[in-house]
XYZ file of C-alpha atoms in Angstrom:
659
model
C 39.072 -35.962 41.890
C 42.396 -34.905 40.482
C 42.727 -31.717 38.474
C 44.703 -31.441 35.465
C 48.019 -29.629 37.035
C 48.055 -32.753 39.514
C 47.565 -35.205 36.422
C 50.348 -33.547 34.492
C 53.013 -33.104 37.512
C 52.285 -37.209 38.168
C 52.947 -37.825 34.509
C 55.716 -34.924 34.264
C 57.631 -36.786 37.082
C 58.049 -40.173 35.726
C 61.348 -40.026 34.062
C 60.497 -42.210 31.041
C 57.554 -40.249 30.265
C 59.241 -36.726 30.812
C 61.788 -38.216 28.240
C 59.362 -39.359 25.525
C 57.746 -35.303 26.165
C 61.015 -33.924 25.290
C 61.706 -36.313 22.789
C 58.328 -35.435 20.793
C 59.293 -31.532 21.095
C 62.654 -31.976 19.882
C 61.953 -32.170 16.307
C 60.948 -28.502 15.969
C 64.063 -27.282 17.459
C 65.841 -25.067 14.848
C 69.314 -23.510 14.653
C 70.410 -21.189 12.109
C 73.724 -19.637 11.827
C 74.346 -17.098 9.407
C 72.417 -13.837 8.448
C 69.260 -14.253 10.110
C 67.066 -12.043 7.688
C 68.003 -13.896 4.352
C 67.894 -17.603 4.886
C 70.521 -18.069 1.826
C 73.343 -15.652 3.230
C 75.396 -17.591 5.441
C 79.172 -16.926 6.480
C 81.952 -19.164 6.823
C 83.528 -17.689 10.005
C 81.254 -18.647 12.642
C 82.901 -18.213 16.171
C 84.005 -21.750 18.200
C 81.510 -22.340 21.102
C 83.284 -21.059 24.368
C 82.413 -23.213 27.437
C 81.493 -26.775 28.618
C 78.718 -27.429 26.351
C 80.098 -26.793 22.997
C 79.344 -27.868 19.496
C 78.326 -31.347 20.609
C 75.073 -29.637 22.610
C 73.848 -27.961 19.472
C 74.150 -31.332 17.287
C 72.118 -33.133 20.412
C 69.735 -30.617 20.927
C 68.614 -29.164 17.488
C 67.374 -31.023 14.431
C 66.888 -28.109 11.864
C 70.449 -26.267 11.076
C 71.150 -23.768 8.834
C 74.608 -23.084 8.723
C 78.049 -23.178 6.513
C 81.036 -24.295 8.737
C 78.998 -27.012 10.493
C 81.176 -29.656 12.487
C 84.572 -30.329 13.618
C 85.736 -33.961 13.182
C 85.338 -34.850 16.878
C 81.291 -33.699 16.335
C 78.489 -36.094 16.141
C 75.438 -34.675 13.913
C 73.710 -37.912 14.230
C 70.754 -36.109 15.379
C 70.480 -33.530 12.882
C 67.326 -34.039 10.690
C 67.030 -30.845 8.542
C 70.345 -29.132 6.916
C 71.608 -26.543 4.787
C 75.142 -26.306 3.717
C 76.612 -23.493 1.498
C 80.266 -23.054 1.766
C 83.125 -25.649 1.228
C 84.820 -25.882 4.660
C 82.500 -28.375 5.681
C 83.091 -30.224 9.294
C 86.499 -28.065 10.027
C 88.047 -29.078 6.391
C 89.026 -27.220 3.456
C 88.179 -29.706 1.245
C 85.916 -28.784 -1.749
C 84.083 -32.178 -2.275
C 81.293 -33.542 -0.382
C 82.041 -37.397 -0.174
C 81.076 -40.524 2.004
C 84.058 -39.230 4.648
C 81.639 -36.076 5.657
C 77.836 -37.556 4.405
C 78.345 -40.554 7.041
C 78.363 -37.416 9.718
C 74.813 -36.633 9.404
C 73.219 -39.917 7.674
C 71.491 -41.364 10.731
C 68.536 -39.060 11.030
C 69.208 -36.803 8.261
C 66.047 -36.208 5.835
C 66.253 -32.852 4.563
C 69.406 -31.282 2.794
C 69.757 -28.217 0.882
C 72.769 -27.082 -0.922
C 71.197 -24.451 -3.182
C 74.506 -22.210 -2.646
C 76.947 -25.098 -2.471
C 79.892 -24.717 -4.734
C 82.289 -27.767 -4.221
C 81.757 -31.582 -6.114
C 79.461 -33.871 -5.023
C 80.280 -37.465 -5.096
C 78.128 -38.905 -2.362
C 74.602 -37.902 -0.482
C 73.514 -39.329 2.625
C 71.574 -42.304 2.240
C 68.633 -40.897 4.579
C 67.515 -37.828 2.747
C 64.163 -37.644 1.774
C 64.266 -33.757 0.400
C 67.111 -32.755 -1.391
C 67.841 -29.143 -3.419
C 70.678 -29.453 -5.454
C 73.100 -26.511 -5.999
C 72.202 -23.703 -8.031
C 75.220 -23.964 -10.846
C 74.866 -28.084 -10.579
C 74.886 -29.605 -14.206
C 76.474 -32.802 -14.833
C 75.596 -36.320 -15.911
C 74.926 -38.785 -13.184
C 74.534 -42.114 -12.734
C 71.928 -44.426 -11.044
C 73.925 -44.722 -8.025
C 73.913 -40.794 -7.459
C 70.823 -40.120 -6.096
C 69.530 -41.873 -2.448
C 67.256 -44.558 -2.607
C 64.710 -43.195 -0.135
C 64.421 -39.809 -2.017
C 61.083 -38.817 -1.845
C 61.509 -34.732 -3.034
C 64.097 -33.389 -5.216
C 64.591 -29.923 -6.842
C 67.121 -29.666 -9.157
C 69.149 -26.379 -9.754
C 69.017 -22.780 -11.649
C 71.631 -24.564 -14.324
C 70.938 -28.061 -14.563
C 70.316 -29.170 -18.664
C 71.349 -32.468 -18.466
C 69.799 -35.651 -19.252
C 68.517 -37.892 -16.571
C 68.824 -41.446 -18.298
C 67.295 -44.611 -17.196
C 67.239 -45.523 -13.568
C 68.743 -42.342 -12.373
C 65.863 -41.111 -10.375
C 64.938 -43.236 -7.493
C 61.640 -45.386 -7.696
C 60.718 -43.539 -4.168
C 60.527 -40.385 -5.801
C 57.073 -38.480 -5.863
C 58.397 -34.633 -6.123
C 60.931 -33.336 -9.205
C 61.187 -29.991 -9.759
C 63.212 -28.874 -12.805
C 65.124 -25.853 -13.174
C 65.124 -22.650 -15.126
C 67.455 -24.007 -17.815
C 66.248 -27.508 -18.389
C 65.411 -28.158 -21.735
C 65.853 -31.729 -22.647
C 63.733 -33.723 -24.691
C 61.446 -36.089 -22.482
C 62.472 -39.347 -24.184
C 65.876 -38.690 -22.031
C 63.909 -37.638 -18.651
C 62.894 -41.547 -17.462
C 60.232 -40.559 -14.778
C 59.768 -42.954 -11.755
C 56.424 -44.632 -11.376
C 55.545 -43.255 -8.350
C 55.847 -39.859 -8.929
C 53.013 -37.581 -8.253
C 54.138 -33.803 -8.833
C 56.334 -32.348 -11.872
C 57.388 -29.120 -12.449
C 59.241 -27.865 -15.062
C 61.309 -24.447 -15.048
C 61.430 -21.226 -17.774
C 63.250 -22.631 -20.603
C 61.537 -26.166 -20.961
C 59.638 -26.417 -24.686
C 60.069 -29.992 -25.507
C 57.165 -32.256 -27.487
C 55.067 -34.492 -25.336
C 53.809 -37.928 -25.394
C 51.700 -40.017 -22.835
C 53.929 -42.638 -22.598
C 56.564 -40.083 -21.020
C 54.648 -39.673 -18.080
C 54.220 -42.387 -15.476
C 50.453 -42.859 -14.451
C 50.715 -41.855 -10.808
C 51.424 -38.220 -11.832
C 48.588 -35.728 -10.125
C 50.177 -32.339 -10.578
C 51.872 -31.040 -13.631
C 53.287 -27.335 -13.928
C 54.770 -26.156 -17.354
C 57.297 -23.088 -17.365
C 56.596 -19.596 -19.087
C 58.440 -20.690 -22.472
C 56.240 -24.021 -22.845
C 54.003 -23.803 -25.797
C 53.812 -27.098 -27.578
C 50.370 -28.460 -28.718
C 48.702 -30.885 -26.676
C 46.648 -33.779 -28.038
C 45.632 -36.414 -25.600
C 48.979 -36.942 -24.252
C 48.485 -35.942 -20.414
C 48.021 -38.739 -18.017
C 44.353 -39.497 -16.915
C 45.547 -38.798 -13.404
C 46.290 -35.409 -13.554
C 44.106 -33.397 -10.858
C 46.244 -29.846 -11.150
C 47.488 -28.168 -14.389
C 49.273 -25.017 -14.622
C 50.531 -23.190 -18.165
C 53.409 -20.549 -18.179
C 53.270 -17.291 -19.891
C 53.616 -18.372 -23.179
C 51.292 -21.349 -23.943
C 48.662 -20.676 -26.531
C 47.322 -23.728 -28.067
C 43.974 -24.960 -28.620
C 43.132 -27.659 -25.910
C 40.109 -30.357 -27.288
C 41.153 -32.811 -24.461
C 41.941 -32.859 -20.825
C 41.960 -35.396 -18.393
C 38.705 -36.116 -16.531
C 39.762 -36.016 -12.828
C 41.494 -32.760 -13.291
C 40.256 -30.183 -10.505
C 42.485 -27.324 -10.962
C 43.726 -25.492 -14.076
C 45.278 -22.151 -14.441
C 46.421 -20.534 -18.031
C 49.184 -18.076 -18.906
C 49.414 -14.276 -20.024
C 49.295 -15.496 -23.534
C 46.946 -17.875 -23.798
C 43.632 -16.821 -25.974
C 42.090 -20.096 -27.686
C 38.491 -20.691 -27.468
C 37.153 -23.438 -25.034
C 36.215 -26.604 -26.451
C 36.376 -28.609 -23.509
C 36.987 -28.352 -19.871
C 36.460 -31.588 -17.554
C 33.541 -32.187 -15.563
C 35.291 -32.620 -12.051
C 37.057 -28.981 -12.378
C 36.937 -26.580 -9.415
C 39.380 -23.952 -9.926
C 39.883 -21.985 -13.182
C 42.216 -19.027 -13.608
C 42.588 -17.329 -16.992
C 45.391 -15.290 -17.830
C 45.835 -11.608 -19.151
C 45.035 -12.103 -22.835
C 41.833 -14.469 -22.510
C 39.192 -12.874 -24.259
C 36.894 -15.825 -25.748
C 33.057 -15.866 -25.767
C 31.679 -17.881 -22.793
C 28.281 -20.089 -23.632
C 26.073 -21.646 -21.392
C 27.694 -25.206 -22.219
C 31.136 -23.673 -21.683
C 31.867 -24.251 -18.082
C 31.043 -27.309 -16.131
C 28.989 -27.354 -13.186
C 31.541 -27.933 -10.975
C 33.489 -24.696 -10.795
C 33.423 -22.899 -7.317
C 36.437 -20.424 -8.573
C 36.633 -18.807 -11.727
C 39.042 -15.678 -12.540
C 38.678 -13.735 -15.875
C 42.128 -11.787 -16.744
C 42.825 -8.184 -17.867
C 41.536 -8.136 -21.341
C 38.457 -10.344 -20.423
C 35.233 -8.161 -22.161
C 32.756 -10.633 -23.174
C 28.820 -10.274 -22.666
C 27.637 -12.768 -20.044
C 24.392 -13.864 -20.392
C 22.115 -15.923 -17.820
C 23.494 -19.294 -17.983
C 26.530 -18.830 -18.973
C 28.329 -18.882 -15.330
C 27.877 -22.413 -13.626
C 25.458 -22.746 -10.532
C 28.301 -24.329 -8.499
C 30.310 -20.743 -8.643
C 30.957 -19.518 -5.065
C 33.829 -16.592 -5.983
C 33.967 -15.051 -9.148
C 37.027 -12.618 -10.495
C 36.124 -10.134 -13.087
C 38.966 -8.235 -15.182
C 40.217 -4.738 -15.348
C 38.841 -4.193 -18.944
C 35.650 -6.074 -18.106
C 32.223 -3.604 -19.023
C 29.621 -5.207 -19.997
C 25.834 -4.794 -18.840
C 25.487 -7.618 -16.385
C 21.695 -7.732 -15.368
C 20.423 -9.812 -12.137
C 21.071 -13.625 -12.788
C 23.806 -13.593 -14.973
C 25.774 -13.962 -11.945
C 24.665 -16.333 -9.647
C 22.868 -16.316 -6.243
C 25.598 -19.351 -5.229
C 28.335 -16.756 -5.636
C 29.773 -15.305 -2.189
C 32.683 -13.651 -3.071
C 33.323 -11.125 -6.119
C 36.146 -9.137 -6.805
C 35.779 -6.847 -9.673
C 39.075 -5.365 -11.103
C 37.365 -2.655 -13.777
C 39.293 0.344 -14.137
C 36.575 2.475 -16.006
C 33.822 4.509 -14.928
C 31.010 2.274 -13.743
C 27.588 2.123 -12.112
C 26.478 -0.881 -9.628
C 23.294 -1.020 -9.931
C 22.930 0.195 -13.437
C 26.183 -1.480 -15.186
C 26.139 -4.259 -13.117
C 23.749 -6.133 -10.764
C 25.147 -7.816 -8.251
C 23.046 -10.573 -6.443
C 22.382 -10.787 -2.341
C 24.276 -13.961 -2.034
C 27.642 -11.976 -2.364
C 29.267 -11.699 1.049
C 32.581 -10.403 0.145
C 32.882 -7.484 -2.244
C 35.957 -6.081 -3.622
C 36.753 -2.888 -6.098
C 40.092 -2.649 -7.412
C 39.970 0.847 -9.412
C 37.927 2.947 -11.069
C 35.387 5.607 -11.069
C 32.278 3.732 -9.335
C 28.977 5.075 -9.017
C 26.269 3.621 -6.352
C 27.967 2.372 -3.798
C 25.164 2.581 -1.498
C 22.665 0.338 0.617
C 20.326 0.179 -2.186
C 22.892 -1.187 -4.863
C 25.413 -3.330 -2.756
C 24.225 -6.954 -1.601
C 21.854 -7.298 1.504
C 24.049 -10.097 3.069
C 27.382 -8.344 2.440
C 29.953 -9.091 5.134
C 32.975 -7.324 3.818
C 33.559 -4.566 1.458
C 37.437 -3.728 0.051
C 37.389 -0.450 -1.863
C 40.886 -0.505 -2.589
C 42.067 2.510 -5.317
C 38.714 3.277 -6.113
C 37.149 7.040 -6.799
C 34.027 7.234 -4.870
C 31.382 8.937 -6.749
C 28.190 10.526 -5.487
C 29.958 10.335 -1.779
C 26.922 12.156 -0.339
C 24.647 9.544 -0.725
C 27.763 6.640 0.399
C 25.970 4.287 2.622
C 26.587 0.326 3.712
C 24.092 -2.683 4.476
C 23.185 -2.897 7.969
C 24.779 -6.363 8.136
C 28.233 -5.168 7.420
C 31.253 -6.595 9.399
C 34.363 -5.324 7.658
C 35.000 -2.424 5.516
C 38.395 -1.015 3.677
C 37.919 2.410 2.128
C 39.561 3.342 -0.759
C 42.917 4.914 -0.743
C 41.838 8.033 -2.648
C 39.106 8.994 -0.136
C 39.898 11.935 1.584
C 36.112 13.311 2.430
C 34.612 13.634 6.184
C 32.704 10.426 7.163
C 29.579 11.753 8.882
C 27.483 10.267 11.474
C 25.103 6.893 10.342
C 27.507 6.153 7.253
C 28.996 3.783 8.803
C 26.239 1.104 10.284
C 26.368 -0.246 13.926
C 27.068 -3.844 12.512
C 30.637 -3.080 11.792
C 33.557 -4.709 13.366
C 36.610 -3.789 11.387
C 37.475 -0.591 10.177
C 40.400 0.181 7.946
C 41.112 3.784 6.477
C 42.760 4.683 3.125
C 46.606 6.085 2.840
C 45.080 9.199 1.522
C 42.415 9.983 4.270
C 43.177 12.943 6.865
C 39.945 14.252 8.035
C 38.919 14.899 11.668
C 36.554 12.275 13.285
C 33.646 13.320 14.981
C 32.095 11.588 18.392
C 29.973 9.013 16.906
C 31.026 8.369 13.389
C 32.767 5.370 14.613
C 30.043 3.157 15.414
C 30.466 0.782 19.297
C 30.474 -2.200 17.807
C 33.987 -1.727 16.241
C 36.857 -3.926 17.477
C 39.799 -3.179 14.888
C 40.904 0.281 13.760
C 43.506 1.044 11.114
C 44.086 4.602 10.298
C 46.012 3.704 7.099
C 49.187 6.109 6.446
C 48.114 9.993 6.243
C 45.608 10.508 9.331
C 46.883 13.078 11.902
C 44.110 14.748 13.692
C 43.826 14.764 17.501
C 41.483 12.134 18.635
C 39.403 13.682 21.284
C 38.174 11.578 24.044
C 35.099 9.596 22.813
C 36.015 9.228 19.245
C 37.206 5.910 19.809
C 34.536 3.804 21.003
C 34.815 1.567 23.835
C 34.439 -1.773 22.114
C 37.777 -1.383 20.264
C 40.606 -3.499 21.122
C 42.965 -3.173 18.234
C 44.087 0.323 16.901
C 46.849 1.099 14.177
C 47.821 4.909 14.253
C 48.810 6.094 10.933
C 52.280 6.528 9.753
C 52.265 9.961 10.208
C 50.533 10.546 13.159
C 52.045 12.942 15.677
C 49.242 14.302 17.960
C 49.412 14.183 21.397
C 46.904 11.349 23.197
C 44.789 12.880 25.753
C 43.688 11.027 28.780
C 40.741 8.692 27.099
C 41.843 9.325 23.689
C 42.535 5.713 24.259
C 39.458 3.708 25.925
C 40.560 1.366 28.457
C 39.335 -1.765 25.960
C 42.143 -1.556 23.871
C 44.725 -4.531 24.342
C 46.746 -4.323 21.113
C 48.421 -0.428 19.948
C 50.695 0.518 16.955
C 52.180 3.669 16.761
C 53.499 5.029 13.382
C 56.945 5.897 12.239
C 56.392 9.458 13.083
C 54.965 9.585 16.179
C 56.983 10.887 19.256
C 54.327 12.036 21.921
C 54.591 11.460 25.580
C 53.070 8.012 26.689
C 52.747 7.294 30.281
C 49.948 6.010 32.634
C 47.304 8.353 31.495
C 47.242 7.630 28.448
C 48.314 4.297 27.661
C 45.047 1.781 28.068
C 45.433 0.074 31.615
C 44.883 -3.548 30.061
C 47.363 -3.130 26.721
C 48.832 -6.273 26.039
C 51.019 -5.598 22.509
C 52.772 -2.470 22.207
C 54.412 -1.597 18.784
C 56.442 1.862 18.652
C 57.907 3.538 15.574
C 61.037 4.675 14.158
C 60.802 8.482 15.722
C 59.696 7.080 19.391
C 62.475 7.525 21.961
C 60.679 8.956 24.662
C 60.847 7.232 28.161
C 57.785 5.407 29.275
C 57.805 5.648 32.892
C 55.463 2.550 33.939
C 54.066 -0.140 31.616
C 50.852 -1.975 32.315
C 51.428 -4.960 33.996
C 49.547 -6.914 31.313
C 51.878 -6.170 28.831
C 53.702 -9.221 27.272
C 54.451 -8.352 23.668
C 56.816 -5.215 22.672
C 58.161 -4.301 19.442
C 60.447 -0.906 19.269
C 61.761 -0.341 15.723
C 63.823 3.012 16.450
C 67.298 2.674 15.420
C 69.299 4.457 17.542
C 73.598 4.995 17.557
C 73.681 7.043 20.546
C 74.719 5.471 23.634
C 71.754 6.236 25.643
C 68.275 5.778 24.623
C 64.911 6.604 26.973
C 63.239 3.725 25.627
C 65.660 1.389 26.969
C 65.819 2.265 30.572
C 63.265 -0.701 31.559
C 60.835 -3.328 30.286
C 57.634 -4.673 31.348
C 57.889 -6.799 34.514
C 55.577 -9.683 32.535
C 57.158 -9.242 28.941
C 57.270 -12.270 26.760
C 58.260 -11.072 23.643
C 60.324 -8.378 22.902
C 61.499 -7.137 19.223
C 64.254 -4.099 19.000
C 65.406 -2.912 15.514
C 69.025 -2.116 17.043
C 70.236 -1.575 20.422
C 71.758 1.623 21.096
C 73.427 0.664 24.793
C 74.467 -2.980 26.595
C 71.589 -5.154 26.852
C 72.753 -6.150 30.200
C 71.903 -2.512 31.721
C 68.269 -3.020 30.641
C 67.011 -5.580 33.170
C 65.443 -7.540 30.914
C 62.686 -9.550 33.069
C 63.228 -13.506 33.153
C 59.579 -13.850 32.018
C 60.931 -13.200 28.630
C 60.596 -16.408 25.987
C 61.350 -14.787 22.232
C 63.998 -12.110 21.718
C 64.728 -10.404 18.007
C 67.137 -8.036 18.538
C 70.067 -6.530 16.024
C 73.283 -5.372 18.023
C 75.866 -2.713 17.493
C 78.535 -3.144 15.378
C 81.165 -2.499 17.787
C 79.326 -4.592 20.563
C 81.620 -7.306 21.724
C 80.304 -7.720 25.494
C 78.627 -10.737 26.770
C 75.056 -10.680 26.901
C 73.418 -13.338 29.528
C 69.930 -14.055 28.188
C 66.972 -14.755 30.720
C 66.672 -18.308 31.882
C 63.308 -18.775 30.082
C 64.180 -17.695 26.469
C 62.981 -20.107 23.682
C 63.404 -18.348 20.900
C 66.350 -15.898 19.797
C 67.030 -14.259 16.480
C 70.247 -11.952 16.585
C 72.444 -10.259 14.120
C 75.236 -7.685 14.188
C 78.173 -7.158 16.581
C 80.830 -9.525 17.705
C 79.360 -10.264 21.062
C 79.141 -13.884 22.981
C 75.595 -14.383 23.605
C 74.772 -16.821 27.005
C 71.747 -18.801 26.599
C 69.574 -21.123 28.894
C 70.391 -25.250 27.785
C 66.694 -26.054 29.270
C 64.509 -24.132 27.250
C 65.955 -22.557 24.410
C 64.352 -24.207 21.033
C 65.005 -21.920 18.377
C 68.258 -20.070 17.410
C 69.201 -17.972 14.267
C 72.098 -15.671 14.671
C 74.591 -13.509 12.795
C 78.232 -14.858 11.376
C 80.286 -13.282 13.966
C 78.487 -13.880 17.194
C 79.704 -16.601 19.888
C 77.493 -19.084 21.777
C 77.410 -20.035 25.243
C 75.428 -22.020 27.435
C 74.404 -22.090 31.281
C 72.176 -24.935 32.622
C 69.260 -23.191 35.303
C 68.373 -20.278 37.091
C 70.752 -20.507 40.062
C 73.723 -20.781 37.496
C 71.996 -17.220 35.506
C 71.843 -15.193 38.743
C 75.473 -16.344 39.779
C 76.613 -15.398 36.138
C 74.616 -11.964 36.429
C 76.182 -11.357 39.693
C 79.859 -11.845 38.435
C 78.942 -9.312 35.459
C 77.722 -7.112 37.637
C 80.838 -6.975 39.710
C 83.314 -7.362 36.623
C 84.576 -10.960 37.582
C 85.701 -13.190 34.832
C 83.060 -15.832 33.610
């Protein structure tokens, strides 16, 4: 029987099947030219490609493109599927109008077009697009021939506030998002019968009638200013309804199929009716109305009360279908056992007052995930906490009676309070715990045995800065994050050999070498202060992040890299990358070059993903493996074909020969 490798190579050697494999991978290839850290900041001075592969290679290879000066007149972009345009000098032209001369170039397979910051005139749009984002400043009356017939998703810009007359929107449209300033009467908004999603912007506040909405509509989202009376005017097909900040009208009827209902900040009306299939209900900050046994349908699974809610809840007030309950910051009512049903598995108590678990509120044993946001909390111990508790998050809680602090035996994950800065004693944390996160203020010595042997993930927060004696970190730990301010020497044995993922904080600048680096480490993140040479990396290391930003022409960290490295992130180079002997195993690279850097960088032949900014360098990339390019506006691109060409180029560069 043939093994999987043999079967794969038999298939892969077939030219037709190999072509089909790559054709299915190709739609995921991605190209972005412009500022890689902000998808809307592109420049129009992208440099010309410098070798025989040229711009046409990019057009043939990449399906998702985001850049400004896109094509010259000889390029054929027929394969592009996603395109983001910003500046006016399209296709090497100084024209400020987007018309059929240009759109025909990309009308073949183009499905998505974003014009958010495009400032030119729009006379013609590609016929093939299904997704369209209009320019931010677009606001003009359009006719029935303006939008493509195949359009399915339309996002109108920030400034748009013109009527959409009959037949302007294509019948194929399924999703429509109206901009910030749109506030036209719905009698002037003719919605197509296929529309399923409608979102209004901030300014919309017009009366509604049932006849305005298509029968296919499922999602309706209002902006913050909307505050109109709703009287049997919503379509029966709605499954999701969201109101904005200012809505505060009584609701006597809602569609029976509604599953999700969200209210904004100002809503504070008695609940008269809720549909029988409602599963998700979220009240805003101002809501503070009584909840009776008949108020909420027995279908709700998620329920959130806002900041001001402080009504007495009786047994039977909450539905038995409820699984996730959020109580707001001002909730301070005696809640005996049985009020919160045993169906609830996730409970968030955001109360910011002084209260006690066990006397103020009885939590059922069914709760598995418990969160306290703030306030002075008494009674955090295993007698008052649910028996089935799996995770506990204390956030900004002040833990009272800390000497009695204890946790249920089955707990798996805990986030300690950011205000907690008292020593943990042996036995406080049960052996079942797997993930432990200290708060931002915790800075106490940790004794051997405090952290139990089953813990696999530890995050030391922000302030912790005490030596880690051998044995403090148990041998079960695989992932550890040292705190932001941690800067203590790591002794042999401080970090157990089980650790595969290590992050050191921005103030750490201690020696890291073979004696204290875990031998099977796979992921290493070095903070902004670390600048020491690491003589030898573990062979298992595949992910390396160096946050240090330096303007010096030498940096001990960058003398060499792990031989099996696959993913590398550099905050900013401090010397030419060619001197770093990057391993050929590298597949992903994120890097920021020095502004004055104008050399050629020949990247390894297995590189698949490149994100690069800064400098005026020329980047030489492999054609066979590269799948995603996101680069800054002043960089030049060139390409090589295979491993042999890569080594030839490297040899020429080493000998200072022209490339």
